[in-house]
Amino acid sequence: MMMKRFVLAAALSLGASWSTAHAEPSLESCSSCCLETEGSLSAQMKERIDKFVGERMQHGHIPGLSLVVLREGKPVYVRGYGSSNLATGEPMTSCSLVSIGSTTKSMTALALMQLVEQGRVDLEAPVTRYIPWFQTADGKGSSILVKQLLSHTSGMPAKSLLEGTTDAGALERRVRSFSQLSLAFPPGQGWMYSNTGYAVLGLIVQKVSGMSYELYLASHVIHPLMMKHTTFGPPEGTTAPLAQGYVWTRGETRPAPMLLAREQHPAGSSTYTSARDVSSYLAALLAKGQGLHSRVITPESLREMWQPAAATSATGAYGYGWELGSMFGRQAVYHDGSVVGSGSMFILFPEENLAVATLANLNGVHQQELAKGVAALMLGAEPPPAPPLVYRPPSTFVPDTSVWEKYVGNYLLPIYGVMRLYVSSGKLLADWTYTTPAQVLELEPYGDNDFVIRHHLGINEGVNVSFQSAPDGQVYLLLDGQPFGRRL
């Protein structure tokens, strides 16, 4: 959990981008969004859910959240809590648009599998069959198979794009730039969550279909499932119910900027959607690919997406666009999403015909665990305990900055490259090069060897940092007490 907490705000592509008339249906008024349909929940269960959600939102400092609960494949509780905009007092509703992040990867995988069903893409084929010029700096990119991109076993490095471009050529330029990257491991010989790999998948969809990634998704996934509020990039027009994103930093809730990066749409940089639309999407998946009016994938293809393709831990696995594992004694299919200012969590229990999702205008583990807690209530289980708060009050410690000299230098972090620690203007700073552009993290001192990360966008906010010297003179960087990197 420590590693995931450290990269939570940066592990996925961040920001929002382009919206198109093709991908942006007209938005309905919020008054039409109340969804309590067949099999509605009892008043007692609704009260339990409402109480639980309210407590966890307060605990996690979440301004606004929308919830989706499906039982027997039908939406039974879809509603908003809190505020979509603290400045205006606008409430969060089931129509409020939130940038959901990497739960988009399941949609990209679905689109790719549609092309597989049509015989236009072969999962066993190399990427170069569809993108002949594709290559990496080490010359190994040509051996990557399509299925390895889907399962994060390609070796493509785990890079994150914070801000980029918004024109039509953005995605292809991004993939061409991967010729400067080297693989983290030979294709098929490891697992690493990779936004870069899903950017390549998006370009395959674009090349094979002959239309932009965004238009293909709109035409073959979003519109067929009647997801009337879903866009790529923030919707145009002032009447759209767009939730303001927030970050929690230095003990305060602050508005998050809107960061643009069309080249990472397939990885989830800026898919804006509502709880209402998510209920339609999850309902179709529980119905084995059958939407209300049309089918978007065959049961056989969906079953393949939900088969373990790579182990991610002793108990977890990754399929194609979905994580797989056990929750509360049931087999679960799930994925979280996180961008600067918002996030989401989708959980399906196919055998129980049950699904739960959350969309929040503040990212982090709290809204993800909240979704798990609601799922537990629906399954008659005890919700997991709330994640501990990582906030420490502002430090009153007066540091001896000369002590920091034994910490400065370049540290090699597994997966995430090199981090430079240095002193500037009386502060201990770190360059976080995992993101593009690189970010500067401040290490706030609470003691000579006790620091907390602070960042204006909330990236890795609140993570505890310390250092450990080995007998051989090697210095190790510790995060939350666990070794995470060594000084070069």
Tab-separated table of C-alpha atoms in Angstrom:
chain	number	residue	atom	x	y	z
A	1	MET	CA	0.000	0.000	0.000
A	2	MET	CA	2.898	2.357	0.683
A	3	MET	CA	4.067	2.400	-2.931
A	4	LYS	CA	0.558	2.945	-4.260
A	5	ARG	CA	0.013	5.772	-1.799
A	6	PHE	CA	3.236	7.411	-2.930
A	7	VAL	CA	2.297	7.505	-6.591
A	8	LEU	CA	-1.467	7.800	-6.186
A	9	ALA	CA	-1.775	11.315	-7.526
A	10	ALA	CA	0.765	10.844	-10.276
A	11	ALA	CA	0.447	7.228	-11.292
A	12	LEU	CA	-2.118	7.958	-13.968
A	13	SER	CA	-2.145	10.542	-16.719
A	14	LEU	CA	-3.424	13.780	-15.328
A	15	GLY	CA	-5.591	16.579	-16.546
A	16	ALA	CA	-8.357	17.182	-19.018
A	17	SER	CA	-8.477	17.986	-22.659
A	18	TRP	CA	-10.309	18.278	-25.933
A	19	SER	CA	-14.042	17.817	-26.381
A	20	THR	CA	-15.660	17.207	-29.749
A	21	ALA	CA	-19.122	17.545	-31.127
A	22	HIS	CA	-18.904	13.882	-32.110
A	23	ALA	CA	-18.163	12.798	-28.558
A	24	GLU	CA	-20.344	15.317	-26.752
A	25	PRO	CA	-24.076	14.585	-26.843
A	26	SER	CA	-26.437	17.269	-25.636
A	27	LEU	CA	-26.553	17.312	-21.842
A	28	GLU	CA	-29.843	16.657	-20.142
A	29	SER	CA	-31.012	18.693	-17.181
A	30	CYS	CA	-30.124	17.365	-13.753
A	31	SER	CA	-33.784	17.079	-12.871
A	32	SER	CA	-34.045	14.058	-15.182
A	33	CYS	CA	-31.194	12.219	-13.506
A	34	CYS	CA	-32.888	10.620	-10.499
A	35	LEU	CA	-32.399	6.900	-10.957
A	36	GLU	CA	-34.178	4.729	-8.450
A	37	THR	CA	-35.602	2.022	-10.639
A	38	GLU	CA	-36.447	-1.676	-10.483
A	39	GLY	CA	-35.461	-3.377	-7.270
A	40	SER	CA	-34.970	-0.138	-5.352
A	41	LEU	CA	-33.204	-0.411	-2.037
A	42	SER	CA	-35.007	-0.457	1.259
A	43	ALA	CA	-35.174	2.786	3.203
A	44	GLN	CA	-33.035	1.156	5.899
A	45	MET	CA	-30.245	0.267	3.447
A	46	LYS	CA	-30.326	3.746	1.923
A	47	GLU	CA	-29.984	5.248	5.385
A	48	ARG	CA	-27.023	3.001	6.154
A	49	ILE	CA	-25.335	3.924	2.875
A	50	ASP	CA	-26.004	7.634	3.316
A	51	LYS	CA	-24.614	7.613	6.849
A	52	PHE	CA	-21.532	5.647	5.807
A	53	VAL	CA	-20.843	7.849	2.763
A	54	GLY	CA	-21.252	11.056	4.751
A	55	GLU	CA	-18.859	9.905	7.472
A	56	ARG	CA	-16.214	8.728	5.023
A	57	MET	CA	-16.447	11.887	2.912
A	58	GLN	CA	-15.869	13.986	6.005
A	59	HIS	CA	-12.973	11.769	7.057
A	60	GLY	CA	-11.335	12.018	3.621
A	61	HIS	CA	-12.084	15.744	3.096
A	62	ILE	CA	-14.046	14.924	-0.083
A	63	PRO	CA	-16.159	17.959	-1.173
A	64	GLY	CA	-18.491	16.076	-3.501
A	65	LEU	CA	-19.138	12.490	-4.553
A	66	SER	CA	-21.657	10.642	-6.689
A	67	LEU	CA	-22.528	7.012	-6.060
A	68	VAL	CA	-23.734	4.205	-8.303
A	69	VAL	CA	-25.229	0.977	-6.954
A	70	LEU	CA	-26.556	-1.728	-9.271
A	71	ARG	CA	-28.297	-4.853	-7.989
A	72	GLU	CA	-29.558	-7.646	-10.204
A	73	GLY	CA	-27.944	-5.691	-13.009
A	74	LYS	CA	-30.205	-2.666	-12.501
A	75	PRO	CA	-29.423	0.770	-11.028
A	76	VAL	CA	-31.055	0.933	-7.605
A	77	TYR	CA	-29.281	3.885	-6.007
A	78	VAL	CA	-27.629	6.606	-8.070
A	79	ARG	CA	-27.215	9.951	-6.358
A	80	GLY	CA	-24.873	12.744	-5.392
A	81	TYR	CA	-23.518	13.886	-2.029
A	82	GLY	CA	-21.896	17.132	-0.975
A	83	SER	CA	-20.850	19.924	-3.286
A	84	SER	CA	-19.637	19.963	-6.870
A	85	ASN	CA	-18.396	23.525	-6.340
A	86	LEU	CA	-17.604	24.901	-2.904
A	87	ALA	CA	-17.506	28.506	-4.144
A	88	THR	CA	-20.993	28.469	-5.663
A	89	GLY	CA	-22.590	25.882	-3.395
A	90	GLU	CA	-23.672	23.815	-6.389
A	91	PRO	CA	-24.609	20.315	-5.185
A	92	MET	CA	-23.107	17.141	-6.574
A	93	THR	CA	-25.777	15.199	-8.470
A	94	SER	CA	-25.943	12.032	-10.527
A	95	CYS	CA	-25.477	14.281	-13.581
A	96	SER	CA	-22.404	16.153	-12.317
A	97	LEU	CA	-19.479	15.590	-14.683
A	98	VAL	CA	-16.269	14.328	-13.106
A	99	SER	CA	-12.936	13.482	-14.736
A	100	ILE	CA	-12.691	9.790	-13.831
A	101	GLY	CA	-9.081	8.961	-14.764
A	102	SER	CA	-7.907	5.429	-15.487
A	103	THR	CA	-11.242	3.672	-15.238
A	104	THR	CA	-11.183	4.809	-18.890
A	105	LYS	CA	-8.690	2.008	-19.552
A	106	SER	CA	-11.543	-0.500	-19.373
A	107	MET	CA	-13.272	1.406	-22.192
A	108	THR	CA	-10.093	1.484	-24.280
A	109	ALA	CA	-9.723	-2.265	-23.776
A	110	LEU	CA	-13.358	-2.788	-24.756
A	111	ALA	CA	-12.856	-0.783	-27.951
A	112	LEU	CA	-9.779	-2.836	-28.822
A	113	MET	CA	-11.675	-6.084	-28.208
A	114	GLN	CA	-14.430	-4.915	-30.560
A	115	LEU	CA	-11.806	-4.710	-33.306
A	116	VAL	CA	-10.567	-8.172	-32.333
A	117	GLU	CA	-14.111	-9.523	-32.718
A	118	GLN	CA	-14.257	-8.006	-36.198
A	119	GLY	CA	-11.018	-9.738	-37.161
A	120	ARG	CA	-9.244	-6.416	-37.630
A	121	VAL	CA	-6.847	-6.824	-34.699
A	122	ASP	CA	-5.026	-9.954	-33.530
A	123	LEU	CA	-4.085	-10.021	-29.853
A	124	GLU	CA	-1.093	-12.232	-30.626
A	125	ALA	CA	0.234	-9.863	-33.301
A	126	PRO	CA	3.096	-7.434	-32.722
A	127	VAL	CA	2.236	-3.762	-32.413
A	128	THR	CA	4.194	-3.122	-35.599
A	129	ARG	CA	1.525	-4.906	-37.642
A	130	TYR	CA	-0.727	-1.898	-36.967
A	131	ILE	CA	1.891	0.806	-36.326
A	132	PRO	CA	4.825	-0.200	-38.598
A	133	TRP	CA	7.128	2.577	-37.399
A	134	PHE	CA	6.671	1.829	-33.683
A	135	GLN	CA	9.960	1.323	-31.814
A	136	THR	CA	11.669	1.995	-28.492
A	137	ALA	CA	15.200	3.241	-27.829
A	138	ASP	CA	16.489	-0.233	-26.968
A	139	GLY	CA	15.108	-1.757	-30.165
A	140	LYS	CA	12.774	-4.100	-28.265
A	141	GLY	CA	9.519	-2.290	-28.996
A	142	SER	CA	8.964	-4.246	-32.207
A	143	SER	CA	8.533	-7.456	-30.204
A	144	ILE	CA	5.667	-6.131	-28.048
A	145	LEU	CA	2.377	-7.954	-28.645
A	146	VAL	CA	-1.021	-6.251	-28.516
A	147	LYS	CA	-2.177	-8.437	-25.626
A	148	GLN	CA	0.848	-7.355	-23.594
A	149	LEU	CA	-0.206	-3.718	-23.855
A	150	LEU	CA	-3.680	-4.639	-22.593
A	151	SER	CA	-2.320	-6.489	-19.552
A	152	HIS	CA	0.560	-4.103	-18.691
A	153	THR	CA	3.132	-6.810	-19.436
A	154	SER	CA	4.775	-5.054	-22.408
A	155	GLY	CA	7.616	-3.490	-20.429
A	156	MET	CA	6.570	-0.005	-21.514
A	157	PRO	CA	7.734	2.325	-18.728
A	158	ALA	CA	5.357	3.805	-16.167
A	159	LYS	CA	5.436	7.444	-17.215
A	160	SER	CA	2.760	10.030	-16.462
A	161	LEU	CA	1.847	13.087	-18.506
A	162	LEU	CA	0.614	16.008	-16.458
A	163	GLU	CA	0.145	18.492	-19.243
A	164	GLY	CA	0.409	18.200	-23.002
A	165	THR	CA	-1.257	19.298	-26.225
A	166	THR	CA	-4.811	19.217	-27.554
A	167	ASP	CA	-4.600	19.060	-31.354
A	168	ALA	CA	-5.574	16.109	-33.535
A	169	GLY	CA	-1.992	14.873	-33.924
A	170	ALA	CA	-1.263	14.744	-30.194
A	171	LEU	CA	-1.697	10.994	-29.707
A	172	GLU	CA	0.497	9.948	-32.631
A	173	ARG	CA	3.232	12.403	-31.616
A	174	ARG	CA	3.163	10.968	-28.118
A	175	VAL	CA	3.571	7.413	-29.369
A	176	ARG	CA	6.348	8.450	-31.756
A	177	SER	CA	8.177	9.988	-28.802
A	178	PHE	CA	8.372	6.562	-27.182
A	179	SER	CA	11.291	5.866	-29.537
A	180	GLN	CA	13.322	7.700	-26.878
A	181	LEU	CA	12.227	5.335	-24.072
A	182	SER	CA	13.682	1.967	-23.133
A	183	LEU	CA	11.588	-0.921	-21.858
A	184	ALA	CA	11.637	-1.679	-18.136
A	185	PHE	CA	11.821	-5.423	-18.902
A	186	PRO	CA	11.534	-7.690	-21.963
A	187	PRO	CA	7.948	-7.966	-23.247
A	188	GLY	CA	5.950	-10.595	-21.393
A	189	GLN	CA	8.498	-11.011	-18.580
A	190	GLY	CA	7.054	-8.744	-15.910
A	191	TRP	CA	4.178	-6.481	-14.941
A	192	MET	CA	4.191	-2.690	-14.695
A	193	TYR	CA	1.156	-0.425	-14.780
A	194	SER	CA	1.773	1.724	-17.831
A	195	ASN	CA	-0.035	4.736	-19.239
A	196	THR	CA	2.349	4.729	-22.172
A	197	GLY	CA	1.187	1.249	-23.157
A	198	TYR	CA	-2.434	2.361	-23.243
A	199	ALA	CA	-1.521	5.363	-25.373
A	200	VAL	CA	-0.177	2.863	-27.920
A	201	LEU	CA	-3.442	0.890	-27.712
A	202	GLY	CA	-5.392	4.076	-28.395
A	203	LEU	CA	-3.326	4.717	-31.510
A	204	ILE	CA	-3.951	1.147	-32.694
A	205	VAL	CA	-7.692	1.802	-32.364
A	206	GLN	CA	-7.202	5.026	-34.301
A	207	LYS	CA	-5.112	3.484	-37.094
A	208	VAL	CA	-7.242	0.366	-37.565
A	209	SER	CA	-10.623	2.119	-37.413
A	210	GLY	CA	-9.599	5.074	-39.558
A	211	MET	CA	-11.135	7.554	-37.118
A	212	SER	CA	-9.824	9.384	-34.088
A	213	TYR	CA	-9.697	7.495	-30.803
A	214	GLU	CA	-12.301	9.871	-29.361
A	215	LEU	CA	-14.705	9.487	-32.287
A	216	TYR	CA	-14.363	5.700	-32.279
A	217	LEU	CA	-15.172	5.499	-28.562
A	218	ALA	CA	-18.090	7.884	-28.989
A	219	SER	CA	-19.502	5.941	-31.953
A	220	HIS	CA	-18.952	2.403	-30.680
A	221	VAL	CA	-19.135	2.604	-26.879
A	222	ILE	CA	-20.481	5.894	-25.534
A	223	HIS	CA	-23.441	6.498	-27.870
A	224	PRO	CA	-24.567	2.838	-28.122
A	225	LEU	CA	-24.759	2.701	-24.311
A	226	MET	CA	-26.721	5.975	-24.168
A	227	MET	CA	-24.028	7.637	-22.067
A	228	LYS	CA	-25.432	11.075	-22.770
A	229	HIS	CA	-23.134	13.058	-20.498
A	230	THR	CA	-19.754	11.541	-21.385
A	231	THR	CA	-17.105	13.651	-23.140
A	232	PHE	CA	-13.381	13.691	-23.749
A	233	GLY	CA	-12.221	16.904	-22.212
A	234	PRO	CA	-14.533	19.302	-20.378
A	235	PRO	CA	-17.861	19.873	-22.127
A	236	GLU	CA	-18.242	23.134	-23.969
A	237	GLY	CA	-20.934	25.577	-22.935
A	238	THR	CA	-21.828	27.142	-19.616
A	239	THR	CA	-24.862	24.938	-18.924
A	240	ALA	CA	-22.866	21.734	-18.439
A	241	PRO	CA	-22.937	20.455	-14.838
A	242	LEU	CA	-19.157	20.283	-14.524
A	243	ALA	CA	-17.780	19.552	-11.053
A	244	GLN	CA	-14.861	21.664	-9.861
A	245	GLY	CA	-11.891	19.494	-8.953
A	246	TYR	CA	-10.037	19.903	-5.662
A	247	VAL	CA	-6.787	18.858	-4.023
A	248	TRP	CA	-6.014	18.413	-0.321
A	249	THR	CA	-2.670	19.984	0.478
A	250	ARG	CA	-1.148	21.460	3.631
A	251	GLY	CA	-4.367	20.768	5.493
A	252	GLU	CA	-6.558	22.730	3.085
A	253	THR	CA	-8.986	21.942	0.289
A	254	ARG	CA	-7.928	23.960	-2.754
A	255	PRO	CA	-9.353	24.205	-6.301
A	256	ALA	CA	-7.365	22.159	-8.800
A	257	PRO	CA	-6.333	23.558	-12.181
A	258	MET	CA	-7.545	21.930	-15.374
A	259	LEU	CA	-4.567	20.274	-17.061
A	260	LEU	CA	-4.800	19.419	-20.761
A	261	ALA	CA	-3.293	16.338	-22.417
A	262	ARG	CA	-5.160	14.826	-25.362
A	263	GLU	CA	-2.271	12.462	-26.065
A	264	GLN	CA	-3.204	10.483	-22.959
A	265	HIS	CA	-6.948	10.144	-23.542
A	266	PRO	CA	-6.728	6.334	-23.987
A	267	ALA	CA	-5.041	6.033	-20.576
A	268	GLY	CA	-7.668	8.202	-18.907
A	269	SER	CA	-6.349	11.750	-18.817
A	270	SER	CA	-9.720	13.425	-19.292
A	271	THR	CA	-12.818	11.309	-19.634
A	272	TYR	CA	-15.630	13.356	-18.101
A	273	THR	CA	-18.736	11.404	-17.187
A	274	SER	CA	-21.581	11.240	-14.701
A	275	ALA	CA	-22.899	8.679	-12.254
A	276	ARG	CA	-25.891	8.237	-14.515
A	277	ASP	CA	-23.679	7.286	-17.464
A	278	VAL	CA	-21.502	5.024	-15.351
A	279	SER	CA	-24.632	3.142	-14.291
A	280	SER	CA	-25.413	2.497	-17.977
A	281	TYR	CA	-21.854	1.332	-18.626
A	282	LEU	CA	-21.695	-1.039	-15.670
A	283	ALA	CA	-25.192	-2.380	-16.372
A	284	ALA	CA	-24.085	-3.374	-19.874
A	285	LEU	CA	-21.026	-5.155	-18.487
A	286	LEU	CA	-23.110	-7.066	-15.940
A	287	ALA	CA	-25.409	-8.011	-18.846
A	288	LYS	CA	-22.386	-9.565	-20.602
A	289	GLY	CA	-22.040	-6.678	-23.046
A	290	GLN	CA	-25.690	-6.053	-23.819
A	291	GLY	CA	-26.742	-2.436	-23.416
A	292	LEU	CA	-30.304	-1.180	-23.245
A	293	HIS	CA	-30.550	-0.860	-27.041
A	294	SER	CA	-27.438	-2.535	-28.472
A	295	ARG	CA	-24.600	-4.915	-27.713
A	296	VAL	CA	-21.092	-3.467	-27.398
A	297	ILE	CA	-19.129	-6.685	-26.819
A	298	THR	CA	-19.778	-10.420	-26.895
A	299	PRO	CA	-19.895	-12.456	-23.685
A	300	GLU	CA	-16.865	-14.421	-24.905
A	301	SER	CA	-14.743	-11.285	-25.369
A	302	LEU	CA	-15.795	-9.884	-22.016
A	303	ARG	CA	-14.917	-13.183	-20.373
A	304	GLU	CA	-11.462	-12.945	-21.948
A	305	MET	CA	-11.028	-9.405	-20.620
A	306	TRP	CA	-11.833	-10.690	-17.133
A	307	GLN	CA	-9.380	-13.596	-17.200
A	308	PRO	CA	-6.075	-13.151	-15.305
A	309	ALA	CA	-3.331	-12.253	-17.767
A	310	ALA	CA	-0.684	-11.257	-15.224
A	311	ALA	CA	-0.231	-11.454	-11.470
A	312	THR	CA	-0.012	-8.082	-9.744
A	313	SER	CA	0.408	-9.436	-6.210
A	314	ALA	CA	0.093	-12.669	-4.278
A	315	THR	CA	-3.692	-12.416	-4.467
A	316	GLY	CA	-4.411	-10.008	-7.315
A	317	ALA	CA	-4.205	-10.115	-11.089
A	318	TYR	CA	-4.782	-7.918	-14.133
A	319	GLY	CA	-6.829	-8.891	-17.152
A	320	TYR	CA	-7.437	-6.591	-20.104
A	321	GLY	CA	-8.257	-3.148	-18.709
A	322	TRP	CA	-9.431	-4.510	-15.346
A	323	GLU	CA	-7.956	-5.624	-12.047
A	324	LEU	CA	-9.118	-8.977	-10.721
A	325	GLY	CA	-9.267	-10.303	-7.204
A	326	SER	CA	-11.403	-11.163	-4.211
A	327	MET	CA	-13.432	-8.752	-2.082
A	328	PHE	CA	-15.510	-9.854	0.896
A	329	GLY	CA	-15.229	-13.465	-0.216
A	330	ARG	CA	-16.523	-12.766	-3.739
A	331	GLN	CA	-14.733	-12.563	-7.054
A	332	ALA	CA	-14.456	-8.919	-8.064
A	333	VAL	CA	-13.546	-7.019	-11.224
A	334	TYR	CA	-12.470	-3.468	-10.474
A	335	HIS	CA	-10.375	-0.443	-11.396
A	336	ASP	CA	-9.603	2.899	-9.834
A	337	GLY	CA	-8.907	6.197	-11.542
A	338	SER	CA	-7.032	9.238	-10.314
A	339	VAL	CA	-6.227	12.586	-11.879
A	340	VAL	CA	-5.360	15.939	-10.333
A	341	GLY	CA	-8.586	17.080	-8.695
A	342	SER	CA	-10.827	14.023	-9.103
A	343	GLY	CA	-11.052	10.264	-9.256
A	344	SER	CA	-13.276	7.215	-9.531
A	345	MET	CA	-13.633	3.593	-8.499
A	346	PHE	CA	-15.596	0.932	-10.405
A	347	ILE	CA	-16.275	-2.463	-8.774
A	348	LEU	CA	-18.266	-5.321	-10.300
A	349	PHE	CA	-19.234	-8.642	-8.731
A	350	PRO	CA	-20.358	-10.537	-11.852
A	351	GLU	CA	-21.596	-13.652	-10.028
A	352	GLU	CA	-23.758	-11.520	-7.712
A	353	ASN	CA	-24.896	-9.270	-10.592
A	354	LEU	CA	-23.843	-6.350	-8.387
A	355	ALA	CA	-21.798	-3.228	-9.077
A	356	VAL	CA	-20.741	-0.147	-7.112
A	357	ALA	CA	-18.969	2.968	-8.364
A	358	THR	CA	-17.893	6.306	-6.970
A	359	LEU	CA	-16.944	9.528	-8.744
A	360	ALA	CA	-15.403	12.247	-6.570
A	361	ASN	CA	-14.054	15.749	-7.110
A	362	LEU	CA	-11.007	15.005	-4.956
A	363	ASN	CA	-8.754	12.083	-5.773
A	364	GLY	CA	-7.214	9.614	-3.391
A	365	VAL	CA	-7.577	6.348	-1.572
A	366	HIS	CA	-10.514	7.607	0.515
A	367	GLN	CA	-13.057	7.621	-2.320
A	368	GLN	CA	-11.764	4.240	-3.520
A	369	GLU	CA	-12.159	2.688	-0.075
A	370	LEU	CA	-15.569	4.337	0.200
A	371	ALA	CA	-16.731	2.385	-2.862
A	372	LYS	CA	-15.482	-0.833	-1.277
A	373	GLY	CA	-17.350	0.021	1.904
A	374	VAL	CA	-20.659	0.485	0.096
A	375	ALA	CA	-20.049	-2.815	-1.701
A	376	ALA	CA	-19.518	-4.464	1.680
A	377	LEU	CA	-22.835	-3.088	2.951
A	378	MET	CA	-24.612	-4.441	-0.130
A	379	LEU	CA	-23.043	-7.865	0.439
A	380	GLY	CA	-23.867	-7.960	4.123
A	381	ALA	CA	-20.222	-7.620	5.119
A	382	GLU	CA	-18.416	-5.219	7.398
A	383	PRO	CA	-16.894	-2.215	5.563
A	384	PRO	CA	-13.120	-2.019	5.809
A	385	PRO	CA	-11.791	0.573	8.258
A	386	ALA	CA	-11.247	4.083	6.974
A	387	PRO	CA	-7.733	4.735	5.651
A	388	PRO	CA	-5.670	6.677	8.166
A	389	LEU	CA	-5.436	10.390	7.631
A	390	VAL	CA	-2.016	11.324	6.314
A	391	TYR	CA	-2.238	14.990	7.306
A	392	ARG	CA	0.185	16.322	9.908
A	393	PRO	CA	-0.269	19.901	11.161
A	394	PRO	CA	2.274	22.476	9.992
A	395	SER	CA	5.670	21.809	11.477
A	396	THR	CA	7.073	24.026	14.225
A	397	PHE	CA	10.491	22.353	14.002
A	398	VAL	CA	13.397	24.735	13.307
A	399	PRO	CA	15.812	22.730	11.140
A	400	ASP	CA	19.567	22.801	11.003
A	401	THR	CA	19.817	22.833	7.231
A	402	SER	CA	23.466	21.757	7.339
A	403	VAL	CA	22.203	18.288	8.338
A	404	TRP	CA	20.470	18.010	4.982
A	405	GLU	CA	23.791	17.892	3.140
A	406	LYS	CA	24.101	14.189	3.974
A	407	TYR	CA	20.755	13.551	2.249
A	408	VAL	CA	21.174	15.502	-0.996
A	409	GLY	CA	21.990	13.704	-4.223
A	410	ASN	CA	20.392	11.525	-6.882
A	411	TYR	CA	18.301	8.556	-5.767
A	412	LEU	CA	17.414	5.594	-7.957
A	413	LEU	CA	13.757	4.651	-7.428
A	414	PRO	CA	12.486	1.313	-8.743
A	415	ILE	CA	10.213	1.864	-11.747
A	416	TYR	CA	10.088	5.641	-11.259
A	417	GLY	CA	13.602	6.607	-12.348
A	418	VAL	CA	15.938	9.039	-10.666
A	419	MET	CA	14.870	11.608	-8.073
A	420	ARG	CA	17.186	14.540	-7.295
A	421	LEU	CA	17.224	15.915	-3.761
A	422	TYR	CA	18.708	19.351	-3.234
A	423	VAL	CA	18.559	22.419	-0.991
A	424	SER	CA	17.238	25.713	-2.329
A	425	SER	CA	16.113	28.863	-0.474
A	426	GLY	CA	16.304	27.060	2.845
A	427	LYS	CA	14.081	24.169	1.710
A	428	LEU	CA	14.809	20.503	0.992
A	429	LEU	CA	13.338	19.812	-2.445
A	430	ALA	CA	12.967	16.800	-4.727
A	431	ASP	CA	12.504	16.647	-8.500
A	432	TRP	CA	9.719	14.186	-9.333
A	433	THR	CA	10.651	13.178	-12.890
A	434	TYR	CA	8.028	10.444	-13.169
A	435	THR	CA	5.703	13.130	-14.513
A	436	THR	CA	6.071	15.301	-17.602
A	437	PRO	CA	6.683	18.103	-16.935
A	438	ALA	CA	8.672	17.201	-13.831
A	439	GLN	CA	7.318	18.492	-10.528
A	440	VAL	CA	9.165	19.841	-7.493
A	441	LEU	CA	8.144	18.284	-4.187
A	442	GLU	CA	8.923	20.032	-0.921
A	443	LEU	CA	10.068	17.931	2.030
A	444	GLU	CA	8.708	19.749	5.089
A	445	PRO	CA	10.943	18.980	8.111
A	446	TYR	CA	9.486	17.666	11.368
A	447	GLY	CA	12.891	16.617	12.667
A	448	ASP	CA	16.450	16.137	11.458
A	449	ASN	CA	15.385	12.881	9.783
A	450	ASP	CA	11.627	13.235	9.593
A	451	PHE	CA	9.969	14.894	6.581
A	452	VAL	CA	6.555	15.083	4.917
A	453	ILE	CA	6.011	15.661	1.204
A	454	ARG	CA	4.066	18.793	0.254
A	455	HIS	CA	2.943	19.730	-3.255
A	456	HIS	CA	0.554	22.381	-4.562
A	457	LEU	CA	-1.319	19.814	-6.691
A	458	GLY	CA	-1.434	17.271	-3.884
A	459	ILE	CA	0.992	14.919	-5.647
A	460	ASN	CA	2.229	12.447	-3.021
A	461	GLU	CA	0.957	14.876	-0.398
A	462	GLY	CA	1.479	13.730	3.192
A	463	VAL	CA	3.867	10.852	2.504
A	464	ASN	CA	6.430	10.517	5.304
A	465	VAL	CA	10.079	10.592	4.223
A	466	SER	CA	13.203	9.608	6.151
A	467	PHE	CA	16.717	8.402	5.380
A	468	GLN	CA	18.790	5.442	6.495
A	469	SER	CA	22.554	5.014	6.292
A	470	ALA	CA	24.003	1.543	5.780
A	471	PRO	CA	27.376	0.390	7.204
A	472	ASP	CA	28.860	0.543	3.705
A	473	GLY	CA	28.004	4.244	3.480
A	474	GLN	CA	24.986	3.744	1.209
A	475	VAL	CA	22.041	6.078	1.899
A	476	TYR	CA	18.485	4.843	1.416
A	477	LEU	CA	15.320	6.878	0.933
A	478	LEU	CA	12.425	5.586	3.052
A	479	LEU	CA	8.753	6.308	2.435
A	480	ASP	CA	6.443	5.656	5.358
A	481	GLY	CA	9.305	3.725	6.922
A	482	GLN	CA	9.911	1.404	3.960
A	483	PRO	CA	12.995	1.514	1.680
A	484	PHE	CA	12.057	3.017	-1.663
A	485	GLY	CA	15.289	4.131	-3.316
A	486	ARG	CA	19.043	4.381	-2.860
A	487	ARG	CA	21.407	7.228	-3.473
A	488	LEU	CA	23.616	6.835	-6.520
